[in-house]
Coordinates of C-alpha atoms and ligand atoms in Angstrom, one line a residue:
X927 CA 23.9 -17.5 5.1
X928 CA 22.1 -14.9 3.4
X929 CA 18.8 -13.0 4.2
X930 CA 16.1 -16.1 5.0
X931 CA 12.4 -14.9 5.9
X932 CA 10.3 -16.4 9.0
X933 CA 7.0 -16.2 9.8
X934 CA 5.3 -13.2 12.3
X935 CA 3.5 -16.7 13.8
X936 CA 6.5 -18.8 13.8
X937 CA 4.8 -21.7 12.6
X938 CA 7.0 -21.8 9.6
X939 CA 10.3 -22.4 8.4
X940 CA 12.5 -20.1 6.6
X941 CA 12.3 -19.0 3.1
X942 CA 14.5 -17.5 0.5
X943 CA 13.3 -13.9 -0.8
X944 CA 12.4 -15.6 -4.0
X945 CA 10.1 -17.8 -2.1
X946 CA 8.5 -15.1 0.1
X947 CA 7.5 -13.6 -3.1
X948 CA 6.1 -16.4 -4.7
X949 CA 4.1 -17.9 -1.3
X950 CA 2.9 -14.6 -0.8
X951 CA 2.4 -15.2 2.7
X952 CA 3.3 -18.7 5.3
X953 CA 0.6 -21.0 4.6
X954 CA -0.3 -21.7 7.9
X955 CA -1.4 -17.9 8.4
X956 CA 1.6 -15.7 9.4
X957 CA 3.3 -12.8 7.3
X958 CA 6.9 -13.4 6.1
X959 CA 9.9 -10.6 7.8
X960 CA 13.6 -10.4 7.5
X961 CA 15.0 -12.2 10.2
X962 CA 16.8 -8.9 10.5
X963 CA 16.3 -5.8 9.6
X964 CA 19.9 -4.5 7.6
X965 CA 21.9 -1.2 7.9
X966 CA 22.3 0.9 4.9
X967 CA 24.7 4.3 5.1
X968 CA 21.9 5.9 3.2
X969 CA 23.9 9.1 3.5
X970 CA 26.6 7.4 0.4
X971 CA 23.1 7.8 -1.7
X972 CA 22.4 11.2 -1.7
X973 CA 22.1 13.0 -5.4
X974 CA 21.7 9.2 -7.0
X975 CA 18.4 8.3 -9.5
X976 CA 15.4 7.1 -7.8
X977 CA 16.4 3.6 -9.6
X978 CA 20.3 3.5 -8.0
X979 CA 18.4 4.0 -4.4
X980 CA 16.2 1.1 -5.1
X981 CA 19.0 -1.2 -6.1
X982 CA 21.1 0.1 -3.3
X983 CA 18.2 -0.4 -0.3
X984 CA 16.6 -3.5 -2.2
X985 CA 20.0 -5.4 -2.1
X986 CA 20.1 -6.2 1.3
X987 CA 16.6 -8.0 1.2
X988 CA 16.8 -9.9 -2.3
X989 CA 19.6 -12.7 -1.0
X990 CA 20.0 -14.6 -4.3
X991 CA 19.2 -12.4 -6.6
X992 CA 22.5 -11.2 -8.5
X993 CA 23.3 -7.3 -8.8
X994 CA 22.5 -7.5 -12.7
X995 CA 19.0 -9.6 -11.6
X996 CA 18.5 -6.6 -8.8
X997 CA 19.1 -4.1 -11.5
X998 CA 17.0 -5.6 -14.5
X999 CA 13.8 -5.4 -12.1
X1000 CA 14.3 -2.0 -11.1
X1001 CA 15.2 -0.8 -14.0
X1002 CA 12.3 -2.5 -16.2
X1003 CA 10.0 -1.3 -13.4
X1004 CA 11.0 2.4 -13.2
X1005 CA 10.4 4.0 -17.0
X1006 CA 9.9 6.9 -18.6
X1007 CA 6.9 4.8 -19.9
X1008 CA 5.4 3.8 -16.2
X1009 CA 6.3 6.7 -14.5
X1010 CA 5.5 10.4 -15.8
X1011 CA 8.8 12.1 -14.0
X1012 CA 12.2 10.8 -14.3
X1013 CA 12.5 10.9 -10.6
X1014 CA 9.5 7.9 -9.9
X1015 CA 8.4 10.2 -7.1
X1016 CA 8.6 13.5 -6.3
X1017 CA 9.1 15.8 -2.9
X1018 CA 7.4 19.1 -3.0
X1019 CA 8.1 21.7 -0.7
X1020 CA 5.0 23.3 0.7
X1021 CA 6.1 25.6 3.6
X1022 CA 6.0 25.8 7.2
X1023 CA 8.2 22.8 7.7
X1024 CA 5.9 20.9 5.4
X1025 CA 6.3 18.6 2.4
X1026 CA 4.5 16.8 0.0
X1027 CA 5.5 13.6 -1.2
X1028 CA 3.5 12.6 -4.6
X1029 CA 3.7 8.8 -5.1
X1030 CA 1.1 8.9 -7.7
X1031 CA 2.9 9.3 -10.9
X1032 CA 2.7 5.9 -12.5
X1033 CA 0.3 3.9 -14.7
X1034 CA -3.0 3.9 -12.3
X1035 CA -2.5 7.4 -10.2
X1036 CA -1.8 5.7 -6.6
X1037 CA 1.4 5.1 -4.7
X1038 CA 0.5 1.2 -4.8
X1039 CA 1.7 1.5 -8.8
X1040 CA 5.7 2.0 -7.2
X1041 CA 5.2 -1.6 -5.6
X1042 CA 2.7 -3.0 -8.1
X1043 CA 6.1 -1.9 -10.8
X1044 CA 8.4 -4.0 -9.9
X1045 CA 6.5 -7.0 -8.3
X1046 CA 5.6 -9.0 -11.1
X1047 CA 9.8 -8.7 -11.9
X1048 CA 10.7 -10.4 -8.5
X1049 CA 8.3 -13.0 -9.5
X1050 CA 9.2 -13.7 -12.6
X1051 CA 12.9 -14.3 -11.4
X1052 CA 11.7 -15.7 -8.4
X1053 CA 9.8 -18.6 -10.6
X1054 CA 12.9 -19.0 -11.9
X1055 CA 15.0 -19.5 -9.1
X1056 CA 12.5 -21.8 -7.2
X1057 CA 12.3 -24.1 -10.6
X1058 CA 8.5 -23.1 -10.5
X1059 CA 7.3 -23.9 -13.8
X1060 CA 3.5 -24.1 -12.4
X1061 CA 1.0 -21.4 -13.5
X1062 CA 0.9 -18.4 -10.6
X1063 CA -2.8 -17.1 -9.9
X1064 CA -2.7 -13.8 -8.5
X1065 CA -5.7 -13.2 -5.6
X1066 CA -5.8 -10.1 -4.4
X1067 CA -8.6 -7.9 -2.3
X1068 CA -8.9 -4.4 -3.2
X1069 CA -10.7 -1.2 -1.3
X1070 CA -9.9 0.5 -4.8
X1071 CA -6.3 1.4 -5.5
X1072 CA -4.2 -1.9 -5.1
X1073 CA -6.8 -3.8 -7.5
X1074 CA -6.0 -1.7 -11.0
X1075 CA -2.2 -1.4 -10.1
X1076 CA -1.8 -5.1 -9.9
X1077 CA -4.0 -5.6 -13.2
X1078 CA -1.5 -3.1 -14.3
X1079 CA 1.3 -4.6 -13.1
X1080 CA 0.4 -8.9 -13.8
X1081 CA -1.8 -8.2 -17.4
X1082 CA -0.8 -10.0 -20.0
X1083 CA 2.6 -11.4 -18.0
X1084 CA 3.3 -14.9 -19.2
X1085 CA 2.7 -17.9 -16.5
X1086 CA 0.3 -15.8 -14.6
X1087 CA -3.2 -14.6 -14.0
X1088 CA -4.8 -12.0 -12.1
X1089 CA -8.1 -12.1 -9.8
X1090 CA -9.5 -9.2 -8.1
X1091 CA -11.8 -8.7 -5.4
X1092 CA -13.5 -5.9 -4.8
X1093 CA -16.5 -4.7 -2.5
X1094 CA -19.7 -3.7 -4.5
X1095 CA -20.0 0.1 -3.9
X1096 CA -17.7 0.4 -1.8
X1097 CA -15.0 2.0 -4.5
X1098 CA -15.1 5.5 -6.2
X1099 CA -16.9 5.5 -9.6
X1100 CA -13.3 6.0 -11.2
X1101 CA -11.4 3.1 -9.4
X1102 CA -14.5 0.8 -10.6
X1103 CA -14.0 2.1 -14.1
X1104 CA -10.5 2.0 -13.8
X1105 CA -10.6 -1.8 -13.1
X1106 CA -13.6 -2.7 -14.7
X1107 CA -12.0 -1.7 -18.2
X1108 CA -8.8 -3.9 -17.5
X1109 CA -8.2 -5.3 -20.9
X1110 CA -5.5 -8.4 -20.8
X1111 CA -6.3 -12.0 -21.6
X1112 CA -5.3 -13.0 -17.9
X1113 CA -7.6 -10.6 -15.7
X1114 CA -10.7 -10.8 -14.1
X1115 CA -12.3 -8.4 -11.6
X1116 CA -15.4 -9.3 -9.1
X1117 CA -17.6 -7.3 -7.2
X1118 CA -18.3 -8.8 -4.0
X1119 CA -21.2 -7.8 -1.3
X1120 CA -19.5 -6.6 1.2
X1121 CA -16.8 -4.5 2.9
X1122 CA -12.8 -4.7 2.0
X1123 CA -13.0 -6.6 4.8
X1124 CA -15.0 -9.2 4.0
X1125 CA -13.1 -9.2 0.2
X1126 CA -9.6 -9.4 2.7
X1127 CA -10.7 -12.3 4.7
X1128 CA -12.3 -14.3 1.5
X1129 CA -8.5 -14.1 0.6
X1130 CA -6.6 -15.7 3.4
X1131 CA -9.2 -18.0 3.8
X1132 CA -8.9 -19.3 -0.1
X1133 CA -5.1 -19.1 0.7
X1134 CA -5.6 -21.0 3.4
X1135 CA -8.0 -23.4 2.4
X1136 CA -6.2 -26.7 1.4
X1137 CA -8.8 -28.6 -0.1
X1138 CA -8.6 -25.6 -2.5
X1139 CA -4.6 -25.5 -3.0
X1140 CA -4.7 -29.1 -3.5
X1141 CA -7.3 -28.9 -6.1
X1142 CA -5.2 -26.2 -7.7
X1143 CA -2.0 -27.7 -7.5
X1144 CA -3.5 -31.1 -9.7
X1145 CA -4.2 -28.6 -12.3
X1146 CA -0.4 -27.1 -12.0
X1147 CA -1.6 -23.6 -10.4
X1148 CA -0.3 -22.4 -7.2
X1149 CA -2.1 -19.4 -5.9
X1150 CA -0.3 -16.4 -4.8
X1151 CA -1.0 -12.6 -3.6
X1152 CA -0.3 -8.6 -4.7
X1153 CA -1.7 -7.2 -1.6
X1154 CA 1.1 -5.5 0.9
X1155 CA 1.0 -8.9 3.1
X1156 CA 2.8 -10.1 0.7
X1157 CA 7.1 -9.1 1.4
X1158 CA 7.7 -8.2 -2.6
X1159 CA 5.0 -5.9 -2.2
X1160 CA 5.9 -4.1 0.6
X1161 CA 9.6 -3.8 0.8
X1162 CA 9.9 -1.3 -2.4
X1163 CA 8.0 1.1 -0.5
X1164 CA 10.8 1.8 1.7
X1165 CA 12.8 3.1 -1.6
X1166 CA 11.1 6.0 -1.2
X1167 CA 11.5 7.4 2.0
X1168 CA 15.2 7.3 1.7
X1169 CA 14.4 9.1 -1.8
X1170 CA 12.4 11.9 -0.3
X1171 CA 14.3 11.9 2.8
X1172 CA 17.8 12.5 0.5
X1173 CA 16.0 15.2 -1.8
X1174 CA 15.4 17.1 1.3
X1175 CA 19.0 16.8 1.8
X1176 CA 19.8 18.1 -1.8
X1177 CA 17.0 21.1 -1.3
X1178 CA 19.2 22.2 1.9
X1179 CA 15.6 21.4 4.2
X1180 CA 17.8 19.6 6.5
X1181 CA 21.8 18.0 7.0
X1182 CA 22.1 14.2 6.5
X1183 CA 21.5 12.8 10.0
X1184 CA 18.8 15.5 11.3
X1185 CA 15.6 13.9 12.2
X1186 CA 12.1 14.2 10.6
X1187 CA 8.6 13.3 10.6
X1188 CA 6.9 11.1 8.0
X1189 CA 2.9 11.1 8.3
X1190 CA 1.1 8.3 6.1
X1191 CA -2.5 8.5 5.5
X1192 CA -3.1 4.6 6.9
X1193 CA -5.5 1.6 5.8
X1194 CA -3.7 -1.4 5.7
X1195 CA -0.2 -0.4 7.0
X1196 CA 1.9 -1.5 4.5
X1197 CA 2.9 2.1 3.9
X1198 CA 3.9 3.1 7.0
X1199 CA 5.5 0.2 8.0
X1200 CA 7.7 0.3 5.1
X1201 CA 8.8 3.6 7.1
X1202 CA 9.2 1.7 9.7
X1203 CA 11.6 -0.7 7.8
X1204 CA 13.5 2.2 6.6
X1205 CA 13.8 4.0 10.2
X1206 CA 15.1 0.6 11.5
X1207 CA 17.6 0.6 8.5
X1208 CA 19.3 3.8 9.4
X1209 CA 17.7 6.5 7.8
X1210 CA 17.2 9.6 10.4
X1211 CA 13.4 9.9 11.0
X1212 CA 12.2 10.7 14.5
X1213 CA 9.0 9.9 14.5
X1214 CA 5.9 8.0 11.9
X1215 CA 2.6 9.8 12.3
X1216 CA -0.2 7.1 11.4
X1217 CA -3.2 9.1 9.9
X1218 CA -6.7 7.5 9.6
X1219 CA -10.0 8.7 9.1
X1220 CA -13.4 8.4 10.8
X1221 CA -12.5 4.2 10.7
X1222 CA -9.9 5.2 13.8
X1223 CA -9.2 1.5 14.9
X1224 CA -5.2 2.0 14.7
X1225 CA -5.7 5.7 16.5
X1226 CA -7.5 4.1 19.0
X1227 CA -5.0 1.2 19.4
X1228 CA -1.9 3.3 19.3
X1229 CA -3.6 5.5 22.4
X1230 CA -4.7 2.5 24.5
X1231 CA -3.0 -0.6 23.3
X1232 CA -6.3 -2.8 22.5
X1233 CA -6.9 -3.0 18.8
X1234 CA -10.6 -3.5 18.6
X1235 CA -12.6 -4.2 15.3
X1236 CA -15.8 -4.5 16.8
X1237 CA -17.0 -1.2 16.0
X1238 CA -19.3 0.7 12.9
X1239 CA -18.0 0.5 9.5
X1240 CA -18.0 4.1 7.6
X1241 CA -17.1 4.8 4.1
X1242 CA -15.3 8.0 3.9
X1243 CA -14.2 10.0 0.9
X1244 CA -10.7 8.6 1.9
X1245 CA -11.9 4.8 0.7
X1246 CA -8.7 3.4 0.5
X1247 CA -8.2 3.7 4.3
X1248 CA -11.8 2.1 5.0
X1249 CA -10.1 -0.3 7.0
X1250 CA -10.9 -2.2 10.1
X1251 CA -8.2 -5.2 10.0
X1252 CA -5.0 -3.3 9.1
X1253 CA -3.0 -6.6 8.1
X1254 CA 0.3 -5.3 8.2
X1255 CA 0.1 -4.1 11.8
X1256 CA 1.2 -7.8 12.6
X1257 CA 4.5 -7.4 11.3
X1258 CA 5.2 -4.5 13.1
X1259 CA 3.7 -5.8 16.4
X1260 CA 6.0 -8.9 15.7
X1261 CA 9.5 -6.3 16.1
X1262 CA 7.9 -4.5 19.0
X1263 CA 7.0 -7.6 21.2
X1264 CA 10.7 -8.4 20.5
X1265 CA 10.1 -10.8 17.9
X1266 CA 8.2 -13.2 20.0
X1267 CA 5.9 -15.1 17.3
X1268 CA 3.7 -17.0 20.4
X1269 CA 2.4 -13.4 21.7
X1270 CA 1.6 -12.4 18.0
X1271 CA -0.3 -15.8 17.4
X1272 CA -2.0 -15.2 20.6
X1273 CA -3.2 -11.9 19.8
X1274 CA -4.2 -13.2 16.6
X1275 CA -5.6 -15.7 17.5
X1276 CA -7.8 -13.3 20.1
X1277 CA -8.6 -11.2 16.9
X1278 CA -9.7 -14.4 15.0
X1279 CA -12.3 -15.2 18.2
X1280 CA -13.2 -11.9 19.4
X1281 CA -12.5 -9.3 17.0
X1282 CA -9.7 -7.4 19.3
X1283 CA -6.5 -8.0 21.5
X1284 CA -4.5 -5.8 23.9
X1285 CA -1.0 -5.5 23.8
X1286 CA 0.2 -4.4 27.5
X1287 CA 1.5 -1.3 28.5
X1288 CA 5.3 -1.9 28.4
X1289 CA 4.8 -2.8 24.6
X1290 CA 2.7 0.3 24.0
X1291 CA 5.2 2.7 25.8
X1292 CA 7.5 0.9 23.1
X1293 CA 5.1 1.8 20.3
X1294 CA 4.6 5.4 21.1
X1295 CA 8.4 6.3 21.0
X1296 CA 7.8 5.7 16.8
X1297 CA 4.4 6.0 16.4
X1298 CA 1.9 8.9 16.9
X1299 CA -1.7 8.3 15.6
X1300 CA -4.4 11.1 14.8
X1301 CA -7.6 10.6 13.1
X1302 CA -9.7 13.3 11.0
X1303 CA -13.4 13.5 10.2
X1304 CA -14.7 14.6 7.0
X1305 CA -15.7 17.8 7.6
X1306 CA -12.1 18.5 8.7
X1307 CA -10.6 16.9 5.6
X1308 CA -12.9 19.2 3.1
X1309 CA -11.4 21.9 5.2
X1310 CA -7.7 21.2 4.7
X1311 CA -8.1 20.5 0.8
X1312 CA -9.7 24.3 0.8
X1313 CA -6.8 25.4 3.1
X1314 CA -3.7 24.1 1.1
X1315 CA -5.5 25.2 -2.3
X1316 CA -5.8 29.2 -0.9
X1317 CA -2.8 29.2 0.8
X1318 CA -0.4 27.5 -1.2
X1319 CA -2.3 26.8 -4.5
X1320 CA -1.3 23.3 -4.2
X1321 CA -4.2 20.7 -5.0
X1322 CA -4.0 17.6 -3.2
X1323 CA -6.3 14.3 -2.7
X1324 CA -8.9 13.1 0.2
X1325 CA -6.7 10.4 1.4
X1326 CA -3.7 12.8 1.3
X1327 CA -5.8 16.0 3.0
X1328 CA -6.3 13.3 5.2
X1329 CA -2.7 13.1 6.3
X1330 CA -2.1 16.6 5.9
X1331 CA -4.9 17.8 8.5
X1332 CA -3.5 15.2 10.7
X1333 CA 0.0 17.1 11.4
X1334 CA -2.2 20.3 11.2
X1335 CA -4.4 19.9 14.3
X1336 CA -3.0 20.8 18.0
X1337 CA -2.2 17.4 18.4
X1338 CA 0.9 17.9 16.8
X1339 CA 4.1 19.5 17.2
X1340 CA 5.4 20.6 14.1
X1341 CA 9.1 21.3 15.2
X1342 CA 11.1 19.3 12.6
X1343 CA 10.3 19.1 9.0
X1344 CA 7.9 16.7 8.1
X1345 CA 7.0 14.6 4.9
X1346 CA 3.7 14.0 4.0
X1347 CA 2.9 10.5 2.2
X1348 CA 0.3 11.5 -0.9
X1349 CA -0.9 8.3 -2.2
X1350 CA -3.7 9.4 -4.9
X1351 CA -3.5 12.1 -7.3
X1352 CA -6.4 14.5 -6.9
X1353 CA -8.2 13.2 -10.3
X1354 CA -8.8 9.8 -8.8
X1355 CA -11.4 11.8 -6.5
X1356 CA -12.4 15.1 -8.3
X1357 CA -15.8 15.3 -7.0
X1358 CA -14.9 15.3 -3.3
X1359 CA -11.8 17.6 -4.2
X1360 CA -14.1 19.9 -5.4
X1361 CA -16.2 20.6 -2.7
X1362 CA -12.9 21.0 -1.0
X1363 CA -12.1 23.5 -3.0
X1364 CA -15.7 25.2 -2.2
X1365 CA -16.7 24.4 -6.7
X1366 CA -20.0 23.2 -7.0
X1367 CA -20.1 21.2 -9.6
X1368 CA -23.3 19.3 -11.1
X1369 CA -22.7 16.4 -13.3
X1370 CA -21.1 13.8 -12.9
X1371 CA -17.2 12.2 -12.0
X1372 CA -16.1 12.9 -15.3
X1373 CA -17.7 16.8 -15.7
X1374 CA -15.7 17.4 -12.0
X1375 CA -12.5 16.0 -13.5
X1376 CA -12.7 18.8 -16.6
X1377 CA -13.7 21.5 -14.3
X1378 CA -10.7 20.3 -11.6
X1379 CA -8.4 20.8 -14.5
X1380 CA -8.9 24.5 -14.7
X1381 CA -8.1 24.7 -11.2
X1382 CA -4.3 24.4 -11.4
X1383 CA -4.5 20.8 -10.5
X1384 CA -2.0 20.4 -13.3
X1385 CA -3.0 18.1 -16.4
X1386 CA -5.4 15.0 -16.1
X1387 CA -3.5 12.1 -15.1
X1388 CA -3.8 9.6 -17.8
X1389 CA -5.1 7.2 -15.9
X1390 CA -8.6 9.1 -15.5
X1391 CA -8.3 10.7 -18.9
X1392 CA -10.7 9.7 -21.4
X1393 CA -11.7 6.4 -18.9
X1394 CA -15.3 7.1 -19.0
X1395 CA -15.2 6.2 -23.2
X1396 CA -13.5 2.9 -22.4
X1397 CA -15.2 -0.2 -22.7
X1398 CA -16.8 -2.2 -19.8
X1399 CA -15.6 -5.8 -20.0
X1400 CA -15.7 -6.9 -16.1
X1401 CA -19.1 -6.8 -14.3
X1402 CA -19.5 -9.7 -12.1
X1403 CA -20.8 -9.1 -8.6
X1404 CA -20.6 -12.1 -6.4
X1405 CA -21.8 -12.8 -2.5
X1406 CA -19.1 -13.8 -0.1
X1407 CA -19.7 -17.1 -0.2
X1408 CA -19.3 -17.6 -3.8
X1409 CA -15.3 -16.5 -4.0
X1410 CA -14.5 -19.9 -4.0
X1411 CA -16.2 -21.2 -6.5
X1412 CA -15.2 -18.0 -8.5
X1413 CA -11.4 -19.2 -8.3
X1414 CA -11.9 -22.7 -9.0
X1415 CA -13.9 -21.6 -12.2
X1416 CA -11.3 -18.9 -13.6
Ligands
PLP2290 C1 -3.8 1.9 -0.3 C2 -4.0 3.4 -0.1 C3 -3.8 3.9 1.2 C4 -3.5 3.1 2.4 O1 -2.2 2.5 2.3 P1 -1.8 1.3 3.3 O2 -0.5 0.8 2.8 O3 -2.9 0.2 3.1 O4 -1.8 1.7 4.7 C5 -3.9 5.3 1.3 N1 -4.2 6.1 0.3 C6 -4.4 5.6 -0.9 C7 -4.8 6.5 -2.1 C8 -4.3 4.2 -1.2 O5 -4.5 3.7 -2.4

């Protein structure tokens, strides 16, 4: 038997890879795993194309899909046309044991575009394979980044749609554009009034609500999701740590086997758990540093073992990591409690009721010998923009600074090399970048992108170029309450 899924709440049974995909998550509330993670002698991989790695770590997980099916996905995902260097992602050495890996060279400027690639190939095939021939509605919640890579990634694909939630004001005037101006018969984007998440829960509950799926299902559409709780979406993250962690094998950084740091600026943690995935498959990293900023639910959980929601909202120039439910945290807590799905439902459960859980201090202990959280604040973050830009000349993002002043503080012990996660390029947030530089700029987004390009910031990434003379075709804003009907209209 080959690689079956289960749920993190164990209140479903099994599933195929293809089926994962397509369910997007159990329907009666957990998230789909491997029921075990595989080994991978990543060391046979070193001096390979990003797109040989992904075929080579994605193998293991896509049980039924055929080498020339693995390799069709990866390799319609990964162009020359979606990607703006041949090597998908790139690992730039910074000094001082540091380096920076950019993950934000494809269509929409964020790391979610490697995922948001090649999803929509694993369900095509996995439509396929299931003998789905109903119409797949994509939901997905968005705190700014995830929303335009899936419209990227679904627009115009035949036998689906796309719906995107996002919260009103609470994304950067370019991700708004950015989504707003989605062309693409099959797309629509809503603003809701609220946080991400509000938008995040609206989700699972239209997932779960079976009233809804019924209704749906008479009308041949079955719902599905593009957000890292679903497994297609979060497993081709883990490509790229084995990338990154081989190219500092090829730059002489390190021998094949020596152990290194990865720090990942954190909302959701879907990126960091990919590391996760890819520490348990083999590849040599010591420890994951979780960065967050002033929204520090997952520091303060990884200190004291209580994950506790009830606490103020900020929005931060790091949006995408304006988090207070970080979804993907289940799955993890789901390995460390030794796979027992009754704890996880419990603490779920508590989280459902009372907005936090505690986890015990033997399962903490368990956490810490992996994880190590810091948080930033603002002030800090302007600060290490400034700092990399005069020292090094390297310009990098909020949510990135964010990571980078994280493994800067005295918190941490720099003593192996370490890769830093960069998830944004610096257009998608000129104006805050700039005042991290120490440029004042007046005007607005679009004058700070022009003046951040005579910084040595490189060339405007294409997906901010020219985006304020686009045309605005989605501007809906909905309450809360009105998501529902929203989905049973579209
Ligand atoms: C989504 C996002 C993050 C957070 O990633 P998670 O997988 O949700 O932890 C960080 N930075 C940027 C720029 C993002 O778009």
């Amino acid at each position: 038997m080959g690689m079956r899924y289960i749920s993190t709440r164990g209140n479903s049974p099994p599933v195929s890879f293809a089926e994962a995909v397509t369910l997007g998550m159990a329907p009666s509330g957990g998230l789909f795993v491997p029921e075990k993670i595989p080994i991978v002698d990543f060391s046979k991989l070193a001096g390979m194309p990003y797109q040989e790695i992904a075929v080579n770590t994605l193998t293991p997980y896509m049980d039924g899909f055929d080498k020339s099916e693995i390799e069709s996905c990866v390799n319609e995902a990964y162009t020359p046309d979606s990607f703006d260097i041949p090597s998908v992602v790139s690992t730039v050495p910074i000094g001082n044991n540091l380096h920076i890996l950019e993950l934000w060279h494809g269509p929409t400027a964020a790391f979610k575009d490697v995922a948001l690639q090649i999803m929509p190939q694993f369900m095509r095939y996995s439509k396929i394979k299931s003998g789905d021939n109903s119409h797949t509605m994509i939901l997905v919640a968005t705190s700014g980044d995830t929303g335009k890579a899936a419209l990227e990634g679904f627009k115009n694909r035949a036998g689906i749609s796309i719906a995107v939630f996002y919260p009103h004001g609470g994304v950067s005037e370019v991700q708004r554009l950015q989504m707003a101006t989605t062309d693409g018969s099959n797309t629509r984007v809503i603003a809701v009034r609220g946080n991400f998440d509000d938008c995040q829960n609206g989700v699972k509950a239209l997932f779960c609500d079976e009233a809804l799926r019924n209704e749906a299902a008479g009308r041949g559409v079955k719902f599905s999701s593009a957000n890292s709780i679903n497994w297609g979406r979060l497993c081709p993250q883990i490509v790229y740590y084995v990338k990154s962690y081989l190219d500092l094998v090829a730059a002489g950084a390190i021998s094949y086997g020596d152990g290194i740091d990865f720090c990942v600026p954190t909302g959701n943690f879907g990126n960091i758990l990919a590391g996760y995935y890819a520490r348990g498959m083999g590849l040599p990293i010591r420890k994951l540093i979780c960065a967050s900023n002033r929204n520090n639910v997952l520091t303060d959980f990884f200190a004291g073992g209580v994950y506790d929601k009830n606490r103020e909202f900020h929005k931060t120039m790091s949006p995408s990591m304006d988090i207070l439910i970080s979804s993907n945290l289940e799955r993890f807590l789901f390995e460390l409690s030794g796979r027992d799905a009754g704890m996880v439902a419990g603490w779920y459960g508590s989280l459902a009721k009372t907005g936090s859980f505690s986890i015990g201090a033997g399962i903490l202990e368990k956490t810490k010998e992996i994880i190590e959280a810091h948080w930033v604040d603002e002030s800090t973050v302007l600060e290490t923009i400034g700092t990399l830009y005069h020292e090094c000349g390297y310009v990098m993002d909020t949510h990135s600074a964010v990571a980078v002043a994280a493994v800067s503080g005295p918190g941490y012990k720099r003593d192996v090399p370490i890769i830093v996660a960069s998830t944004a390029s610096p257009y998608k947030f000129s104006q805050d970048v700039l005042k991290g530089l120490g440029i004042a700029v007046d005007g607005d987004e679009f004058d700070a992108v022009r003046i951040l390009s005579s910084t040595g910031a490189g060339a405007v990434h294409r997906a901010v170029d020219g985006l304020n003379k686009k045309r605005v075709l989605h501007d809906r804003v909905i309450d809360i309450f009105g998501m529902r009907d929203e989905v049973r209209w579209f």
